[in-house]
Structure formats: structure tokens, C-alpha cells
mmCIF file of C-alpha atoms in Angstrom:
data_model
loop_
_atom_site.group_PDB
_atom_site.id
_atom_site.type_symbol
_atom_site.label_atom_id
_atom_site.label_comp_id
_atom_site.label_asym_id
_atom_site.label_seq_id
_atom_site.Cartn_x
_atom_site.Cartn_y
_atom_site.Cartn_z
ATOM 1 C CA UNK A 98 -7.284 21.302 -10.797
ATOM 2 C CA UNK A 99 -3.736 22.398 -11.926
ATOM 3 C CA UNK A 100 -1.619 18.998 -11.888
ATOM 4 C CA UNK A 101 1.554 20.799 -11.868
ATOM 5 C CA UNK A 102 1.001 22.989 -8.939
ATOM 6 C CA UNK A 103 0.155 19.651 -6.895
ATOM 7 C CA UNK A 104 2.913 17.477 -8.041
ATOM 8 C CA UNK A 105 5.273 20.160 -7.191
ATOM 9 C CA UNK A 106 3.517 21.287 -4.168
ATOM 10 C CA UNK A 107 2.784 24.556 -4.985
ATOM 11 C CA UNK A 108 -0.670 24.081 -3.091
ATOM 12 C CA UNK A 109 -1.375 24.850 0.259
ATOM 13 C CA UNK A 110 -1.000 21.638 3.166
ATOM 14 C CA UNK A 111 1.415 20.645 5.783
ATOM 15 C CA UNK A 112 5.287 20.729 5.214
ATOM 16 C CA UNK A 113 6.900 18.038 3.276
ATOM 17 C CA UNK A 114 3.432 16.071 2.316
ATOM 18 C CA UNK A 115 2.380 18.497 -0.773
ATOM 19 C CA UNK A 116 5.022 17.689 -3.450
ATOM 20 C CA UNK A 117 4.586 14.443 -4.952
ATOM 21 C CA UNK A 118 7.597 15.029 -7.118
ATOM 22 C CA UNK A 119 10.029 15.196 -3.727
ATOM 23 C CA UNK A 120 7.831 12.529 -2.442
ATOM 24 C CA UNK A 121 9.091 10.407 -5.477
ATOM 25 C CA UNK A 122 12.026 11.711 -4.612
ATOM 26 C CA UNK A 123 12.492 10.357 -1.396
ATOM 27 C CA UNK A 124 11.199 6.816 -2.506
ATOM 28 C CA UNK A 125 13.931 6.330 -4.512
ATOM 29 C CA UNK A 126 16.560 7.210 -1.605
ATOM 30 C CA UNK A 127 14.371 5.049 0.639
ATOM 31 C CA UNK A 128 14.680 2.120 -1.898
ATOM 32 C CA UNK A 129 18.429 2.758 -2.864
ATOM 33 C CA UNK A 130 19.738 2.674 0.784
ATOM 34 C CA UNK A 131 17.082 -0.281 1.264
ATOM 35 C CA UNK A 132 15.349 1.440 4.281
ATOM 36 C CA UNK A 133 11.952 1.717 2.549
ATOM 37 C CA UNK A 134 9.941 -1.892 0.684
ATOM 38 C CA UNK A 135 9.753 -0.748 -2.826
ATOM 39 C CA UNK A 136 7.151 -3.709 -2.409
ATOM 40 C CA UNK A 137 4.825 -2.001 -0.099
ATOM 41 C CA UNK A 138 5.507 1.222 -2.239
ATOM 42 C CA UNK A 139 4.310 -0.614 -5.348
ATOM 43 C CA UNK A 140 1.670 -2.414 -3.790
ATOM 44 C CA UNK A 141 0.345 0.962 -2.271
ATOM 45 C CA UNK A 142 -0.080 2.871 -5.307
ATOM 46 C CA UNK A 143 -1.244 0.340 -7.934
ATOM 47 C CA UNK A 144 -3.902 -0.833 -5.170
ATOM 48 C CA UNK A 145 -4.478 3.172 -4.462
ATOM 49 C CA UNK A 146 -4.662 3.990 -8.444
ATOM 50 C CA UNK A 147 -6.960 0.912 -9.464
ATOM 51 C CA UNK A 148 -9.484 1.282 -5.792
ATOM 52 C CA UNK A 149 -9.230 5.217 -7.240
ATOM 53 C CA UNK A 150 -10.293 4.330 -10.990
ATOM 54 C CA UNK A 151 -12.644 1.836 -9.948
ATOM 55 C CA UNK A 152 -14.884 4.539 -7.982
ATOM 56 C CA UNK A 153 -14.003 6.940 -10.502
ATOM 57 C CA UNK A 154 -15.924 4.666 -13.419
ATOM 58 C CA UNK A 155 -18.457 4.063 -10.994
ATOM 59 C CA UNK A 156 -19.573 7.471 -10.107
ATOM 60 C CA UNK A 157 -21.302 8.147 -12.901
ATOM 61 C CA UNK A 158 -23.344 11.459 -12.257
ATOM 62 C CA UNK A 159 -22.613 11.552 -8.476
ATOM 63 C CA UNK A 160 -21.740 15.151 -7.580
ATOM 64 C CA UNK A 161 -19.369 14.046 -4.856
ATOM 65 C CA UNK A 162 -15.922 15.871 -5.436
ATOM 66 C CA UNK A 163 -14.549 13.112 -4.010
ATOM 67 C CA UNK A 164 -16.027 10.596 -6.532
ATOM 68 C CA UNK A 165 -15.539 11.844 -9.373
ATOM 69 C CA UNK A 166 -11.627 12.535 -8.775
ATOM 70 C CA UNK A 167 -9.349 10.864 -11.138
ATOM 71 C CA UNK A 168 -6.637 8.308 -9.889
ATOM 72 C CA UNK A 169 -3.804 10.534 -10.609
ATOM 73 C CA UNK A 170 -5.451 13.425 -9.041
ATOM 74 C CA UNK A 171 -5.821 11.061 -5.318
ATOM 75 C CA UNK A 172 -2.257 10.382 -6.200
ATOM 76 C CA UNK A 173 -1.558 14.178 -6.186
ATOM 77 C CA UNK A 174 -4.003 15.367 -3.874
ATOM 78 C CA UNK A 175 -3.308 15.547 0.245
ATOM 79 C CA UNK A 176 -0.702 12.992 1.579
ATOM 80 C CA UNK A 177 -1.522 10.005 -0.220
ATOM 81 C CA UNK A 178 2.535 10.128 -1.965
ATOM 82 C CA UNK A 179 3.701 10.801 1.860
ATOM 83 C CA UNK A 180 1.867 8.040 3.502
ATOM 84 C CA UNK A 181 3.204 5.177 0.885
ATOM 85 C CA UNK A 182 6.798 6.826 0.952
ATOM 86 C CA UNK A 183 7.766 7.586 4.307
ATOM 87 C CA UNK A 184 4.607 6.101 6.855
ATOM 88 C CA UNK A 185 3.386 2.954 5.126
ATOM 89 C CA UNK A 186 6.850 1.823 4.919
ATOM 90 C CA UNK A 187 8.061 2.005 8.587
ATOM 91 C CA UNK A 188 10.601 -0.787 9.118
ATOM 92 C CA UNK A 189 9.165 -1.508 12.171
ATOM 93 C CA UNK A 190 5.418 -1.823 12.302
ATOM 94 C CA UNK A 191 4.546 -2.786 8.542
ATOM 95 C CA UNK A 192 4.646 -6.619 7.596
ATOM 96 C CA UNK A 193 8.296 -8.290 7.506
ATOM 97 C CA UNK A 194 8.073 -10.931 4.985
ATOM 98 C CA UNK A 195 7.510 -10.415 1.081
ATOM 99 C CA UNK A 196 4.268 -11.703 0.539
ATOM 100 C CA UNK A 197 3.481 -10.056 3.530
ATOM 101 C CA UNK A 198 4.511 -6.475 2.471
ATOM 102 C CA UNK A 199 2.058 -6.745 -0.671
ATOM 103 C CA UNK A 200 -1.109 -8.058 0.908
ATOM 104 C CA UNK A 201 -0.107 -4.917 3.547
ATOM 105 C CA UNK A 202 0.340 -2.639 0.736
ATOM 106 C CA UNK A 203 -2.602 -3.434 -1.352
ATOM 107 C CA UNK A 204 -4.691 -3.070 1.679
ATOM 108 C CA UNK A 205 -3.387 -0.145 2.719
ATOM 109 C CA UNK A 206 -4.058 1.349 -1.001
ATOM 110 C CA UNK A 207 -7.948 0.253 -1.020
ATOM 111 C CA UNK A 208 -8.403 1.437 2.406
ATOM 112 C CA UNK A 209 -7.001 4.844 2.000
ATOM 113 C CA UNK A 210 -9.104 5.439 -0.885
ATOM 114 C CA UNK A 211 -12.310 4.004 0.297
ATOM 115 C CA UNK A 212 -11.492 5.752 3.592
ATOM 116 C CA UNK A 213 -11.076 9.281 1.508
ATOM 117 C CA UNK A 214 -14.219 8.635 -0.737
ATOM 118 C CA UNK A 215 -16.553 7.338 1.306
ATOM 119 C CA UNK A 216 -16.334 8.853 4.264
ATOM 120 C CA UNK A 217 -16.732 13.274 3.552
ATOM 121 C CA UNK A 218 -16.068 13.930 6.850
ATOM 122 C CA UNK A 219 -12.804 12.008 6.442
ATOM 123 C CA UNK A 220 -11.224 13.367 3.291
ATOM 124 C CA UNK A 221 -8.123 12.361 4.599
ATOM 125 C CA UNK A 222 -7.668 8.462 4.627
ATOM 126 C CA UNK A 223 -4.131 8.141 4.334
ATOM 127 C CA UNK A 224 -3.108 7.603 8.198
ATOM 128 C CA UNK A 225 -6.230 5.779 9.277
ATOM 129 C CA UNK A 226 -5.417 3.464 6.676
ATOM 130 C CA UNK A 227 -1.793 2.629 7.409
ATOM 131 C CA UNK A 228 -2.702 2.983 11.345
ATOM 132 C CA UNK A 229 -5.356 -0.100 10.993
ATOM 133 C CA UNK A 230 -2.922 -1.682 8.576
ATOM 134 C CA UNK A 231 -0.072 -1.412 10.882
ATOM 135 C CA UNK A 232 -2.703 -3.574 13.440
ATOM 136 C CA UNK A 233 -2.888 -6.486 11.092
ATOM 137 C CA UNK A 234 0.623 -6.440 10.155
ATOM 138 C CA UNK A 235 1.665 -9.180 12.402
ATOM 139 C CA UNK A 236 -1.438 -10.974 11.717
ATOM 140 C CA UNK A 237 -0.566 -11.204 8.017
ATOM 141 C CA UNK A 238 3.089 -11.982 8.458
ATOM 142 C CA UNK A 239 1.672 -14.721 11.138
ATOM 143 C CA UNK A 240 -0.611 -16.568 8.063
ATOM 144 C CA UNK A 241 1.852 -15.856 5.808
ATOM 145 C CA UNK A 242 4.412 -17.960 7.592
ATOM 146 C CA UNK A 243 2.378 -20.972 8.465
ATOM 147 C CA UNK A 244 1.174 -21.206 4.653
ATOM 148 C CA UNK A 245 5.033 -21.390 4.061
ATOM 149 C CA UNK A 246 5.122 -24.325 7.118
ATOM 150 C CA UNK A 247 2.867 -25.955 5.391
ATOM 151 C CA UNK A 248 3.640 -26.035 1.778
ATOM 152 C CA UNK A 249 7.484 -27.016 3.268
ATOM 153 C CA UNK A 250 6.008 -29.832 5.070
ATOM 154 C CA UNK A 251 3.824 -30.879 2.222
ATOM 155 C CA UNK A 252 6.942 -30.637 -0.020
ATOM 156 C CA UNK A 253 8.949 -33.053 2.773
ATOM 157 C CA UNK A 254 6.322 -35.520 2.706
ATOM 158 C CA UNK A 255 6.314 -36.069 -0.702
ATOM 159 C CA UNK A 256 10.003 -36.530 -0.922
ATOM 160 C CA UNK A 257 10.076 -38.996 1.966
ATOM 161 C CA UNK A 258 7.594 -41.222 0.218
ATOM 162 C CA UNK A 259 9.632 -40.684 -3.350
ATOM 163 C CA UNK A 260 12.556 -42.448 -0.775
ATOM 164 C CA UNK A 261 10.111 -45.003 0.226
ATOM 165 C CA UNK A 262 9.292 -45.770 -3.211
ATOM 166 C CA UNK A 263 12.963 -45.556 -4.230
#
């Protein structure tokens, strides 16, 4: 495994999804016109890194290639860098609020790795990942709202009765 030829995408793969380091790249234009969440970028890769490390320690002798890849090497390898640049963080079908674009993030990090390790006729996890993510989205902006109902309503309450007490 040669780290350089993947992170500059000297490796074969489809156009635009082999070089991490344009990949980065493009986050950072994504982020600087505010187009792309760096939340859900952040989210995606720490959640990607730690689901990758935690297999990775638990593999112990398994002779799965997929297994016994390091985190960085997940992060390198196939369109993992793509998917939480430029698919994860689609405007329009990933989670809207700020807690929601974590929880969507960190999911979509586990999933893509358990996806890619588990599953050897599925090295590939990326998409499937984001696609079932992008199902829930509204779901988790939907709880993540009414938890912010409630905690405003909670917070009303108990300034009414500091008036009553007043």
C-alpha cells in the first residue's frame, strides 16, 4: 500500500474520486463559499476514522483485507474523501439543522465503514451509506426540532412560575 500514490490519486478508480489531496481540496472551497457543512464533513470522518480503528483493533488475526486496513488507509482508499466532500454534504437532502448535520454525519461515517468491512461483496460503502442516510435525514431534523420545542417550553414554564413567585 503506497499512501502517496492514493492520496494523490495516482491509483486506478473513477475520475475525480481517487485523490484525497484534491478531495481536501475541494472541502475547503465547499466550506469557504459555505455550500458544503464543515459539520457533516467533520462528523463524517472522525465517525469514519474511529468505526475504521475500532475494527482495525478488533481484527486481530482475521485475514480479511478489509479488516485489517488501517483508518487512514479507508480514508485513502475508494471514494470514502468524495462521498463526505461533495455527496454527504448535498444542501438539499442531508439534515438542515446543526445537531442534525452531526448525528447525519456520524452515521453516515459508521455506516460506510461497516458497510465496506462487513459486507465483501460490497467493498464500496460510501453511497449506500449516504443514500440510507439521506432517508433519515428528515427524520433526524424532525426529533431534533421537537427536543428543541420542548426544552423551550420547559424553559417558559419555569420562567412563568419565577413571575408567579415574583
Amino acid at each position: 500500500f503506497d499512501y502517496a500514490n492514493y492520496g494523490f490519486g495516482f491509483c486506478m478508480g473513477s475520475m475525480g474520486e481517487t485523490s484525497t489531496l484534491f478531495c481536501a481540496l475541494g472541502a475547503f472551497v465547499l466550506v469557504l463559499t459555505g455550500i458544503g457543512s464543515w459539520r457533516i464533513m467533520l462528523s463524517v470522518l472522525l465517525a469514519g476514522l474511529a468505526t475504521a480503528s475500532v475494527v482495525n483493533v478488533s481484527s486481530g488475526d482475521s485475514n480479511a483485507a478489509m479488516f485489517a486496513m488501517t483508518p487512514i488507509q479507508h480514508l485513502l482508499v475508494g471514494s470514502f474523501a468524495f462521498g463526505l466532500v461533495f455527496m454527504a454534504t448535498d444542501p438539499v437532502s442531508a439534515a438542515q439543522t446543526n445537531q442534525g448535520k452531526w448525528i447525519y454525519g456520524i452515521l453516515v461515517g459508521i455506516f460506510c465503514i461497516m458497510i465496506r468491512v462487513f459486507n465483501p461483496a460490497y467493498p464500496e460503502g460510501v453511497m449506500l451509506a449516504i443514500l440510507l442516510m439521506n432517508v433519515f435525514a428528515p427524520t433526524i431534523d424532525h426529533y431534533v426540532i421537537n427536543g428543541n420545542i420542548k426544552k423551550r417550553k420547559k424553559r417558559w414554564k419555569s420562567s412563568i412560575n419565577q413571575l408567579k413567585t415574583i
